[in-house]
Coordinates of C-alpha atoms in Angstrom, one line a residue:
Chain B
X227 CA -42.2 89.0 127.4
X228 CA -39.5 91.3 125.6
X229 CA -37.5 88.5 122.9
X230 CA -34.4 87.8 126.2
X231 CA -37.0 85.7 128.1
X232 CA -38.8 84.3 125.5
X233 CA -35.7 82.8 124.0
X234 CA -34.9 82.1 127.9
X235 CA -38.2 80.8 127.5
X236 CA -37.7 78.4 124.2
X237 CA -34.6 77.3 124.7
X238 CA -32.6 76.2 128.0
X239 CA -29.2 75.4 127.2
X240 CA -25.7 75.6 124.8
X241 CA -26.5 79.9 124.4
X242 CA -24.4 81.9 122.3
X243 CA -24.3 86.0 122.3
X244 CA -21.7 87.9 121.1
X245 CA -20.3 91.0 121.8
X246 CA -18.7 93.7 119.5
X247 CA -18.1 97.8 119.7
X248 CA -20.8 99.5 117.5
X249 CA -19.0 102.0 114.7
X250 CA -15.5 99.8 114.5
X251 CA -13.9 98.6 112.6
X252 CA -15.7 101.2 110.5
X253 CA -18.8 103.7 111.3
X254 CA -21.4 102.6 109.5
X255 CA -20.8 98.6 109.8
X256 CA -22.9 97.7 112.6
X257 CA -26.1 96.7 111.8
X258 CA -24.4 94.7 109.4
X259 CA -22.0 93.0 111.1
X260 CA -25.7 92.5 113.6
X261 CA -27.5 90.8 110.7
X262 CA -24.5 88.4 109.5
X263 CA -23.9 87.1 113.8
X264 CA -27.7 86.7 113.4
X265 CA -27.5 84.5 110.5
X266 CA -24.4 82.9 111.6
X267 CA -26.0 81.1 114.4
X268 CA -25.8 83.1 117.6
X269 CA -28.6 83.9 119.7
X270 CA -28.0 87.1 121.0
X271 CA -25.7 90.0 120.6
X272 CA -24.7 92.7 123.0
X273 CA -23.5 96.4 121.4
X274 CA -21.0 98.2 123.1
X275 CA -21.5 101.9 122.9
X276 CA -18.2 103.1 123.4
X277 CA -16.3 105.0 125.7
X278 CA -13.1 106.6 126.1
X279 CA -12.0 105.0 129.9
X280 CA -13.4 101.6 130.1
X281 CA -12.3 100.8 133.1
X282 CA -13.7 97.2 133.0
X283 CA -12.2 95.7 128.8
X284 CA -9.2 94.4 128.4
X285 CA -6.4 96.1 125.4
X286 CA -8.4 94.4 122.5
X287 CA -12.0 96.2 123.7
X288 CA -10.7 99.5 124.6
X289 CA -8.8 99.7 121.0
X290 CA -12.4 99.0 119.1
X291 CA -13.3 101.9 120.8
X292 CA -10.9 104.0 120.8
X293 CA -11.1 103.9 117.5
X294 CA -15.0 103.7 117.2
X295 CA -15.0 107.0 118.4
X296 CA -12.4 107.8 116.5
X297 CA -15.0 107.0 113.7
X298 CA -17.2 109.5 115.0
X299 CA -19.5 106.7 116.6
X300 CA -21.5 108.2 119.4
X301 CA -24.7 107.5 121.5
X302 CA -27.0 110.1 118.6
X303 CA -25.2 107.7 115.7
X304 CA -25.8 105.2 117.1
X305 CA -29.4 104.7 118.3
X306 CA -30.4 106.0 114.4
X307 CA -27.9 102.9 113.0
X308 CA -30.0 100.9 115.3
X309 CA -33.6 102.4 113.8
X310 CA -33.8 99.7 111.1
X311 CA -32.4 97.2 113.8
X312 CA -35.8 94.9 114.1
X313 CA -36.4 95.3 109.9
X314 CA -32.8 92.8 109.5
X315 CA -32.1 91.2 112.8
X316 CA -34.7 88.9 115.0
X317 CA -32.2 87.8 117.6
X318 CA -32.5 90.0 120.9
X319 CA -30.0 92.7 121.1
X320 CA -28.1 94.1 124.6
X321 CA -26.4 98.0 124.1
X322 CA -23.4 97.3 126.0
X323 CA -21.0 100.1 127.4
X324 CA -20.3 102.8 130.8
X325 CA -22.6 104.6 133.0
X326 CA -21.0 107.9 131.7
X327 CA -22.5 108.4 127.9
X328 CA -25.8 106.9 129.0
X329 CA -26.3 109.9 131.6
X330 CA -25.2 112.8 129.7
X331 CA -27.6 111.6 126.8
X332 CA -30.5 111.4 129.6
X333 CA -31.2 107.7 131.1
X334 CA -34.5 107.5 130.2
X335 CA -33.9 109.0 127.6
X336 CA -31.8 106.6 126.2
X337 CA -34.4 104.3 128.0
X338 CA -36.9 105.3 125.3
X339 CA -34.7 105.5 122.4
X340 CA -33.5 102.1 122.9
X341 CA -37.5 101.1 123.5
X342 CA -38.2 102.1 120.4
X343 CA -35.3 101.1 117.8
X344 CA -35.6 97.8 119.9
X345 CA -33.2 96.8 121.8
X346 CA -34.1 94.4 124.7
X347 CA -31.3 95.4 127.0
X348 CA -29.0 97.2 128.8
X349 CA -25.4 96.3 131.0
X350 CA -23.5 98.6 131.9
X351 CA -20.8 97.5 134.3
X352 CA -20.5 100.4 136.4
X353 CA -24.0 101.7 136.8
X354 CA -23.9 101.1 140.9
X355 CA -27.4 97.7 142.3
X356 CA -28.4 101.1 144.1
X357 CA -28.3 103.2 142.0
X358 CA -31.1 101.5 139.2
X359 CA -32.9 100.9 142.8
X360 CA -33.5 103.8 143.7
X361 CA -33.1 106.1 140.2
X362 CA -33.8 104.0 137.5
X363 CA -35.6 100.8 138.2
X364 CA -39.0 102.3 137.1
X365 CA -37.9 103.5 133.9
X366 CA -36.5 100.8 132.9
X367 CA -39.9 98.5 133.5
X368 CA -41.5 101.1 131.8
X369 CA -39.6 100.9 129.3
X370 CA -39.2 96.9 129.3
X371 CA -36.0 97.1 129.2
X372 CA -34.0 94.9 131.3
X373 CA -30.5 95.3 133.2
X374 CA -27.6 93.0 132.9
X375 CA -26.3 91.9 136.3
X376 CA -22.6 90.8 136.8
X377 CA -20.7 88.5 139.2
X378 CA -17.3 87.4 139.9
X379 CA -16.0 85.6 142.3
X380 CA -15.4 87.2 144.9
X381 CA -19.2 88.5 144.6
X382 CA -20.7 87.6 148.6
X383 CA -23.5 85.4 148.1
X384 CA -26.3 87.9 149.6
X385 CA -24.8 90.3 146.6
X386 CA -25.9 87.3 144.0
X387 CA -29.5 86.6 145.4
X388 CA -30.1 90.2 145.9
X389 CA -29.0 90.6 142.0
X390 CA -31.1 87.9 141.1
X391 CA -33.9 89.2 143.3
X392 CA -33.4 92.4 140.1
X393 CA -32.9 90.9 137.6
X394 CA -35.6 89.4 135.1
X395 CA -33.4 88.2 131.7
X396 CA -30.8 86.8 133.4
X397 CA -27.4 86.9 135.6
X398 CA -24.2 88.1 134.1
X399 CA -21.5 85.9 135.0
X400 CA -17.5 87.0 135.2
X401 CA -15.2 83.6 134.2
X402 CA -12.4 85.0 136.5
X403 CA -11.5 88.4 137.9
X404 CA -10.2 89.9 135.6
X405 CA -10.9 92.8 132.7
X406 CA -12.2 91.2 128.9
X407 CA -9.5 89.5 127.4
X408 CA -8.4 87.2 129.7
X409 CA -7.9 83.8 128.3
X410 CA -10.2 81.0 130.2
X411 CA -8.3 79.7 132.9
X412 CA -11.1 77.0 134.3
X413 CA -8.7 75.8 137.9
X414 CA -10.9 74.2 140.3
X415 CA -10.9 77.2 142.4
X416 CA -13.2 78.1 138.6
X417 CA -15.0 74.8 138.5
X418 CA -16.0 75.4 142.5
X419 CA -17.3 78.7 141.7
X420 CA -19.2 77.9 138.8
X421 CA -20.5 75.4 141.0
X422 CA -21.6 77.7 143.5
X423 CA -24.0 79.2 141.9
X424 CA -25.9 76.9 139.8
X425 CA -26.2 75.7 142.9
X426 CA -27.8 78.2 143.9
X427 CA -31.7 77.9 142.3
X428 CA -31.6 81.0 140.8
X429 CA -34.6 82.0 138.9
X430 CA -32.9 83.8 136.9
X431 CA -30.6 81.7 133.7
X432 CA -26.5 82.3 133.0
X433 CA -24.1 83.3 131.4
X434 CA -20.8 83.2 131.4
X435 CA -18.6 86.1 130.1
X436 CA -14.9 87.2 129.4
X437 CA -12.7 84.6 128.9
X438 CA -14.8 82.8 126.7
X439 CA -13.2 83.1 122.9
X440 CA -12.9 78.8 121.0
X441 CA -14.6 75.8 121.2
X442 CA -12.8 74.7 124.1
X443 CA -13.8 77.0 126.5
X444 CA -17.1 77.7 125.5
X445 CA -18.1 74.2 126.1
X446 CA -16.6 74.0 130.0
X447 CA -18.8 77.7 130.5
X448 CA -21.8 76.0 129.1
X449 CA -21.7 72.6 130.9
X450 CA -22.1 75.2 134.1
X451 CA -24.1 77.7 132.6
X452 CA -27.8 78.2 130.3
X453 CA -24.5 80.3 127.6
X454 CA -22.0 81.7 126.9
X455 CA -20.8 85.1 125.2
X456 CA -17.6 86.0 123.4
X457 CA -16.5 88.9 122.9
X458 CA -12.6 90.1 122.8
X459 CA -12.3 86.7 120.1
X460 CA -14.7 87.8 117.9
X461 CA -13.4 92.1 118.2
X462 CA -10.1 91.1 117.2
X463 CA -11.6 89.7 113.8
X464 CA -12.7 92.7 113.4
X465 CA -9.5 94.1 113.7
X466 CA -9.5 91.5 110.5
X467 CA -8.7 92.0 106.3
X468 CA -12.3 90.5 105.1
X469 CA -14.4 90.3 108.5
X470 CA -17.5 89.6 107.0
X471 CA -17.3 86.5 105.2
X472 CA -15.1 85.5 108.2
X473 CA -18.3 85.4 110.5
X474 CA -20.1 82.7 109.7
X475 CA -16.3 80.9 110.7
X476 CA -15.7 81.8 113.6
X477 CA -19.4 81.4 115.2
X478 CA -19.2 77.3 114.0
X479 CA -15.1 77.6 115.4
X480 CA -17.2 78.5 119.2
X481 CA -20.4 76.4 118.9
X482 CA -18.0 73.4 116.9
Chain F
X71 CA -19.3 119.0 160.0
X72 CA -21.2 120.0 157.1
X73 CA -19.3 119.8 154.6
X74 CA -18.3 116.4 154.6
X75 CA -19.7 113.3 152.9
X76 CA -22.8 111.7 154.5
X77 CA -23.5 108.3 155.2
X78 CA -23.6 106.8 151.3
X79 CA -21.0 108.1 150.1
X80 CA -22.0 111.3 148.3
X81 CA -21.3 115.6 149.4
X82 CA -24.4 117.0 147.9
X83 CA -24.5 115.7 144.6
X84 CA -21.1 114.1 144.5
X85 CA -19.5 110.8 145.2
X86 CA -20.4 107.3 145.2
X87 CA -18.4 104.5 143.6
X88 CA -19.6 103.9 139.9
X89 CA -17.4 101.0 140.1
X90 CA -17.8 97.4 138.3
X91 CA -18.4 94.5 140.6
X92 CA -15.0 92.9 139.9
X93 CA -14.2 96.0 142.5
X94 CA -17.4 95.7 144.6
X95 CA -15.4 94.1 147.2
X96 CA -12.4 95.4 148.0
X97 CA -14.3 98.9 147.6
X98 CA -17.1 97.5 150.4
X99 CA -14.1 96.6 152.2
X100 CA -12.2 99.3 152.7
X101 CA -16.4 101.5 153.7
X102 CA -16.8 99.1 156.3
X103 CA -13.7 99.2 157.6
X104 CA -11.8 102.2 156.9
X105 CA -13.1 104.4 160.2
X106 CA -12.8 101.1 162.6
X107 CA -9.5 101.2 161.7
X108 CA -7.7 104.6 161.7
X109 CA -10.0 105.8 164.8
X110 CA -8.3 102.4 166.7
X111 CA -6.0 103.8 169.1
X112 CA -3.0 101.6 167.9
X113 CA -3.1 103.1 164.3
X114 CA -3.8 106.1 165.3
X115 CA 0.0 106.1 167.3
X116 CA 1.2 104.4 164.6
X117 CA 0.8 107.3 162.2
X118 CA 1.8 109.8 164.8
X119 CA 4.7 108.7 165.0
X120 CA 5.7 108.2 161.6
X121 CA 4.8 110.7 160.5
X122 CA 6.5 112.4 163.0
X123 CA 9.6 111.1 162.6
X124 CA 9.4 109.7 159.2
X125 CA 7.7 112.9 157.5
X126 CA 9.5 115.1 159.6
X127 CA 6.0 116.6 160.8
X128 CA 4.3 119.1 161.3
X129 CA 6.2 120.5 158.8
X130 CA 6.8 124.7 159.3
X131 CA 4.1 127.6 159.0
X132 CA 6.8 129.9 157.4
X133 CA 6.0 133.8 157.0
X134 CA 7.3 134.7 153.5
X135 CA 9.1 138.1 154.3
X136 CA 9.5 139.4 151.5
X137 CA 6.6 137.3 149.3
X138 CA 4.5 139.2 152.2
X139 CA 5.6 142.6 151.9
X140 CA 5.1 142.4 147.8
X141 CA 1.7 141.3 148.0
X142 CA 1.1 143.7 151.6
X143 CA -0.2 140.9 153.4
X144 CA 1.2 138.0 155.7
X145 CA 1.8 135.1 153.8
X146 CA 2.5 132.1 155.2
X147 CA 3.4 129.4 153.5
X148 CA 2.7 125.4 154.7
X149 CA 5.6 123.6 154.0
X150 CA 4.8 120.3 152.4
X151 CA 7.3 120.8 150.7
X152 CA 9.5 120.4 153.3
X153 CA 8.2 116.6 154.5
X154 CA 9.8 113.3 153.7
X155 CA 9.8 112.9 149.9
X156 CA 8.8 116.2 148.9
X157 CA 5.6 116.9 149.3
X158 CA 2.7 115.7 151.1
X159 CA 1.7 112.6 149.6
X160 CA 3.4 111.4 151.4
X161 CA 0.7 111.6 154.1
X162 CA -1.6 109.4 152.9
X163 CA 0.5 106.8 151.8
X164 CA 2.0 106.5 155.4
X165 CA -1.6 106.6 156.3
X166 CA -2.9 104.1 153.3
X167 CA -0.2 101.7 153.9
X168 CA -1.1 100.6 157.4
X169 CA -4.7 100.6 156.5
X170 CA -3.6 98.3 153.7
X171 CA -1.4 95.7 156.2
X172 CA -4.8 95.8 158.6
X173 CA -6.4 94.5 156.3
X174 CA -3.5 91.6 155.6
X175 CA -2.6 93.0 152.2
X176 CA 0.2 91.5 150.5
X177 CA 0.5 93.9 147.3
X178 CA 0.5 97.3 146.6
X179 CA -0.7 99.4 143.9
X180 CA -0.5 102.8 143.0
X181 CA -1.4 105.6 139.9
X182 CA 0.9 108.5 139.3
X183 CA 1.4 111.9 137.6
X184 CA 4.2 114.4 138.5
X185 CA 5.3 111.1 139.9
X186 CA 4.9 112.5 143.5
X187 CA 2.5 109.5 144.6
X188 CA 4.6 107.1 143.0
X189 CA 7.3 108.0 145.2
X190 CA 5.9 108.4 147.7
X191 CA 4.2 105.3 147.6
X192 CA 7.1 103.1 146.9
X193 CA 8.9 104.8 149.9
X194 CA 6.2 103.5 152.1
X195 CA 6.3 99.9 149.9
X196 CA 9.6 99.7 151.3
X197 CA 9.6 101.2 154.5
X198 CA 7.0 97.9 155.4
X199 CA 8.3 95.6 152.8
X200 CA 5.7 95.5 150.1
X201 CA 5.5 94.9 147.3
X202 CA 4.8 97.6 145.0
X203 CA 3.5 98.7 141.1
X204 CA 3.0 102.1 140.0
X205 CA 1.4 102.9 137.1
X206 CA 2.5 105.9 136.1
X207 CA 1.3 107.7 132.2
X208 CA 4.6 107.0 129.0
X209 CA 4.4 110.8 128.7
X210 CA 4.8 111.6 132.8
X211 CA 7.8 108.9 132.8
X212 CA 9.1 111.1 130.0
X213 CA 9.3 114.2 132.1
X214 CA 8.7 113.4 135.4
X215 CA 12.0 111.1 134.7
X216 CA 13.8 111.8 138.2
X217 CA 11.0 110.7 140.0
X218 CA 11.0 107.3 138.0
X219 CA 14.5 106.5 139.2
X220 CA 13.5 107.6 142.6
X221 CA 10.4 105.0 142.4
X222 CA 12.8 102.3 140.8
X223 CA 16.1 102.8 143.4
X224 CA 13.0 101.8 146.0
X225 CA 12.4 98.8 144.4
X226 CA 9.4 99.4 143.4
X227 CA 8.2 98.9 139.4
X228 CA 7.0 101.8 137.1
X229 CA 4.6 100.0 135.1
X230 CA 3.8 102.9 131.4
X231 CA 0.3 103.5 131.2
X232 CA 0.1 103.9 126.4
X233 CA -3.6 104.6 125.9
X234 CA -5.6 107.0 125.8
X235 CA -3.2 111.0 126.7
X236 CA -0.4 108.6 128.4
X237 CA -0.9 110.7 131.1
X238 CA -2.9 110.0 135.0
X239 CA -6.3 109.4 134.3
X240 CA -4.5 106.8 132.0
X241 CA -2.4 105.8 134.9
X242 CA -5.9 105.1 136.6
X243 CA -7.5 103.2 134.5
X244 CA -4.8 101.2 134.1
X245 CA -4.1 100.6 138.1
X246 CA -7.9 99.7 138.5
X247 CA -8.0 97.4 135.4
X248 CA -4.8 95.7 137.6
X249 CA -6.7 96.3 141.1
X250 CA -9.8 93.5 139.0
X251 CA -7.3 91.2 138.1
X252 CA -6.1 91.2 142.1
X253 CA -8.6 91.3 144.1
X254 CA -8.1 89.6 146.9
X255 CA -4.3 90.8 147.7
X256 CA -3.7 93.9 146.4
X257 CA -4.7 97.4 148.1
X258 CA -4.6 100.0 145.7
X259 CA -3.6 103.1 147.1
X260 CA -5.2 106.1 146.0
X261 CA -3.1 109.8 145.4
X262 CA -6.4 112.2 146.0
X263 CA -9.6 112.7 146.7
X264 CA -10.8 110.8 144.0
X265 CA -12.2 107.8 143.1
X266 CA -15.1 105.3 144.3
X267 CA -16.3 106.4 148.0
X268 CA -14.6 106.0 150.2
X269 CA -11.2 107.6 149.0
X270 CA -12.1 110.7 148.9
X271 CA -13.4 111.2 152.3
X272 CA -10.3 108.4 153.5
X273 CA -7.4 110.7 151.5
X274 CA -9.2 113.9 152.6
X275 CA -9.0 112.6 157.0
X276 CA -5.2 111.4 156.3
X277 CA -4.5 114.8 155.3
X278 CA -6.6 117.3 157.3
X279 CA -3.5 117.1 159.7
X280 CA -2.2 120.0 157.3
X281 CA -5.1 122.8 157.9
X282 CA -4.8 121.0 161.7
X283 CA -1.2 121.2 162.4
X284 CA -1.4 125.1 160.3
X285 CA -4.3 126.0 162.3
X286 CA -2.5 125.1 165.8
X287 CA 0.6 127.2 164.7
X288 CA -1.9 129.7 163.2
X289 CA -2.3 130.8 166.9
X290 CA 1.0 130.5 168.2
X291 CA 2.9 132.6 165.7
X292 CA -0.4 135.8 165.1
X293 CA -2.7 134.8 168.2
X294 CA -5.8 134.1 165.7
X295 CA -6.9 131.0 164.4
X296 CA -8.0 132.1 161.4
X297 CA -6.9 133.5 159.0
X298 CA -8.8 135.1 156.1
X299 CA -7.5 133.6 152.4
X300 CA -6.5 129.9 152.7
X301 CA -5.4 128.5 148.8
X302 CA -3.8 125.7 147.1
X303 CA -3.6 123.7 144.1
X304 CA -6.3 121.3 142.8
X305 CA -5.4 118.4 140.1
X306 CA -7.6 115.7 142.0
X307 CA -7.2 117.9 145.2
X308 CA -5.2 116.2 147.7
X309 CA -3.3 118.9 148.9
X310 CA -6.4 121.5 148.8
X311 CA -8.5 119.3 150.4
X312 CA -5.9 118.9 153.6
X313 CA -5.4 122.2 153.5
X314 CA -9.1 123.2 153.5
X315 CA -10.5 120.4 156.4
X316 CA -10.3 122.5 159.5
X317 CA -12.5 125.1 157.6
X318 CA -14.7 124.4 155.9
X319 CA -16.8 125.5 158.8
X320 CA -15.4 128.5 159.7
X321 CA -17.0 129.8 156.7
X322 CA -15.3 133.5 156.9
X323 CA -11.9 131.9 155.6
X324 CA -12.0 132.5 152.1
X325 CA -10.8 129.1 150.4
X326 CA -9.7 129.2 146.9
X327 CA -8.8 126.9 145.2
X328 CA -6.0 126.8 141.9
X329 CA -6.6 124.9 138.5
X330 CA -4.6 124.6 135.4
X331 CA -5.0 126.7 133.1
X332 CA -2.5 125.4 130.7
X333 CA -2.7 127.2 128.1
X334 CA -5.0 129.4 128.9
X335 CA -9.2 127.8 130.0
X336 CA -10.0 128.1 126.0
X337 CA -6.7 127.9 124.1
X338 CA -8.2 123.6 124.0
X339 CA -4.9 122.9 126.3
X340 CA -6.2 123.2 129.4
X341 CA -7.2 121.5 132.8
X342 CA -9.6 123.9 134.2
X343 CA -11.9 121.5 135.4
X344 CA -14.9 124.0 137.4
X345 CA -15.0 125.9 133.8
X346 CA -14.6 123.2 131.5
X347 CA -16.6 120.1 132.7
X348 CA -20.1 119.7 134.0
X349 CA -20.8 117.3 136.3
X350 CA -20.2 113.3 135.2
X351 CA -18.6 110.1 136.2
X352 CA -15.1 108.9 136.1
X353 CA -13.2 106.6 138.5
X354 CA -15.9 105.9 140.5
X355 CA -17.3 109.1 141.2
X356 CA -19.7 111.5 140.3
X357 CA -18.0 114.8 139.8
X358 CA -17.5 118.0 137.6
X359 CA -15.2 116.1 134.9
X360 CA -14.1 118.0 131.2
X361 CA -16.1 116.0 128.6
X362 CA -17.9 116.2 124.9
X363 CA -21.3 116.2 124.6
X364 CA -21.9 112.6 124.2
X365 CA -19.8 112.4 128.0
X366 CA -16.5 111.5 126.3
X367 CA -13.2 112.6 128.9
X368 CA -11.7 115.8 127.3
X369 CA -8.3 115.0 127.6
X370 CA -7.1 117.6 130.2
X371 CA -3.8 120.1 129.4
X372 CA -1.3 121.3 131.9
X373 CA 2.6 122.4 131.7
X374 CA 2.1 120.3 135.2
X375 CA 1.9 116.7 135.5
X376 CA 0.1 116.4 138.9
X377 CA -2.6 118.8 138.2
X378 CA -3.6 117.5 134.2
X379 CA -7.0 115.7 135.0
X380 CA -9.6 116.0 134.1
X381 CA -12.1 116.2 136.0
X382 CA -11.1 117.3 140.0
X383 CA -12.3 115.4 143.5
X384 CA -16.5 115.1 144.6
X385 CA -16.1 117.5 147.5
X386 CA -14.5 119.8 145.7
X387 CA -17.2 119.6 143.2
X388 CA -19.5 120.0 145.7
X389 CA -17.2 123.5 148.0
X390 CA -17.1 124.6 143.5
X391 CA -21.2 124.2 143.5
X392 CA -22.4 125.9 146.6
X393 CA -20.2 128.6 146.4
X394 CA -17.9 127.5 149.8
X395 CA -14.9 127.4 148.5
X396 CA -14.1 129.8 144.8
X397 CA -11.9 127.7 141.6
X398 CA -10.1 129.9 140.0
X399 CA -7.0 128.9 137.3
X400 CA -3.5 130.2 136.2
X401 CA -1.5 129.7 132.7
X402 CA 1.2 127.5 132.6
X403 CA 3.7 130.6 131.9
X404 CA 2.1 132.1 135.0
X405 CA 2.8 129.5 136.8
X406 CA 6.7 129.1 136.0
X407 CA 6.6 133.1 136.7
X408 CA 5.5 132.8 140.0
X409 CA 8.3 129.4 140.8
X410 CA 11.0 131.8 139.6
X411 CA 9.8 134.1 142.0
X412 CA 9.6 132.6 145.0
X413 CA 12.6 131.4 144.6
X414 CA 13.8 134.6 143.9
X415 CA 12.6 136.3 146.7
X416 CA 11.8 133.2 149.3
X417 CA 15.1 130.9 148.4
X418 CA 12.4 127.6 147.8
X419 CA 11.3 126.7 144.3
X420 CA 8.2 124.9 144.6
X421 CA 7.1 122.8 142.2
X422 CA 4.8 123.8 139.3
X423 CA 2.1 122.6 141.2
X424 CA 2.3 124.8 143.6
X425 CA 3.6 127.2 142.3
X426 CA -0.1 127.7 140.9
X427 CA -0.9 129.0 144.1
X428 CA 1.3 131.4 144.4
X429 CA 0.5 132.7 141.3
X430 CA -3.2 133.9 142.1
X431 CA -1.7 136.0 145.3
X432 CA -1.1 138.2 141.7
X433 CA -4.8 138.1 141.2
X434 CA -5.5 139.5 144.6
X435 CA -6.1 142.0 146.6
X436 CA -4.9 142.5 150.4
X437 CA -5.1 144.3 153.6
X438 CA -2.1 144.5 155.3
X439 CA -3.7 143.2 157.7
X440 CA -4.4 139.7 156.6
X441 CA -3.3 136.6 156.7
X442 CA -2.8 134.5 154.2
X443 CA -1.8 131.2 154.2
X444 CA -0.8 129.3 151.0
X445 CA 0.0 125.6 150.3
X446 CA 3.9 124.9 149.2
X447 CA 2.3 121.3 148.5
X448 CA 5.8 120.5 147.2
X449 CA 9.3 120.9 146.1
X450 CA 10.4 122.4 142.6
X451 CA 13.6 119.8 142.3
X452 CA 11.8 117.1 140.2
X453 CA 10.4 120.3 138.0
X454 CA 14.1 121.8 137.0
X455 CA 13.7 120.4 133.4
X456 CA 10.9 122.3 133.1
X457 CA 12.0 125.1 135.0
X458 CA 15.6 125.1 132.7
X459 CA 13.6 124.4 130.0
X460 CA 11.1 127.4 129.7
X461 CA 13.1 130.3 131.7
X462 CA 16.9 129.1 129.7
X463 CA 18.8 128.6 132.7

């Protein structure tokens, strides 16, 4: 059982995950930020490996990715930086990025390296479900890595069932049809969607992301799902002076 | 047909649909519906009627006598530059707007590089009374200002893409983001044979009118349906795919795709994807892509805004890999010279994109009896300022 499964076994509600881009705002701050987030009370982490053309991301995360690439971040370097991950961080860690850098690195090699440094799962929004199933599922299983699928308000029920079947840690619910960085606006339609998913009684826990950036949105999300993910709001914080010192306060402001 | 797509959306090793879940319902809806819709008799008749009366098809196949004399072969020009709006792009735009209507969409988005696809999309939106938003790289908006004005006059909103290289690739990213945010009422009219399946196949089918007409016209004019050579320029590759489409299974026809070498293939300022690229995934399909060792997309360069795209359509990647078509390249300077030559020998000012295809004639050896078709994909009005700057007119 990997760390993610242990976490979801232990804690059923109010989970908080935080996303940040490796190599942003500075090249060598990845582990420092991860460590600070754990100390501040994050339950698990998503470390983004940057890509030049991140179509699912809004301006904040796209900017952080470009800056990280300009700083010299790449997958080789990220795995080098993560060599000490498990000496410094005990909570589950996921890698999040796009399919082309992973394919160029080699999917088997990527999985092996991720497992070696102690990564627990991967989120690759543009990796097609059928390709994962046909080509990579075995590889992910071999290295005990979870592959996280996204669900949007438009995802059909049959597809959600299929995603539930293929998932083995949690399902990432997008709060709305949008790229990252839009504020969550809870409307009747959003609540109906969240409730619809809740009523499906999926075997995997759900975590809501996209648009979660303060206590109000965090509370709304965790009322319907097991947890919530904060991305753009935290990446914005990393773009401000003295960001390391501000991390505990940021997490407190979300959790309340 | 031997070289077309399989049921999973692949041409050999290339194609597929690498898209985030947010786009899955839109793309899946298209995949399930498009063949049914475009195969419908009502659709066909409306499409054919508009191509005839609105676009002005069939576009002529013109035997360019002075050019033929110069190169020692029969050089035919497939005159897509004579289409309404000035390029081949209108064929696909008409097809997709009719499709969008039948899918019940109310709003159209598009990306554009040189502006020709943006103009074509804005045109069909005006024709059908649909809302139109066109994404265009900030740099392209500067170098293709007349087309920006055209789109605005046609009622479209033109949104500058300010990220990355501020050109076509980034405009495509922005259009995809818009689509993610508007999944229900919006159709994305992709302008080339790129993007997730079914786009490459759908756009190729709409553009295949080019080779369909060419075969018929060649037979009428020469008594032979098949030429020895077919040439077309390739950015994403839609005019080339339309020009090649009905010749793909005629193995004796040599297909030549001309990419933009920019300032030279090894200059660091190039868009010669088939030479500089390797297999990768961009904008939803597995194809050949200019990228770093780490899988980051490399910014392409060409003097021609329509050709500076870092990838090629997946069908082109397949034709390149199995060597059914030959992928060559032409520099900025060579293309401008070819544009001038065509202007002065035939009285036709070509788009700089198309001039790349003409420039390659210089590098070929012909038999006197060879029939050669070059796709004159667009007219050069939009590029006048570039020609003026280069030649100092």
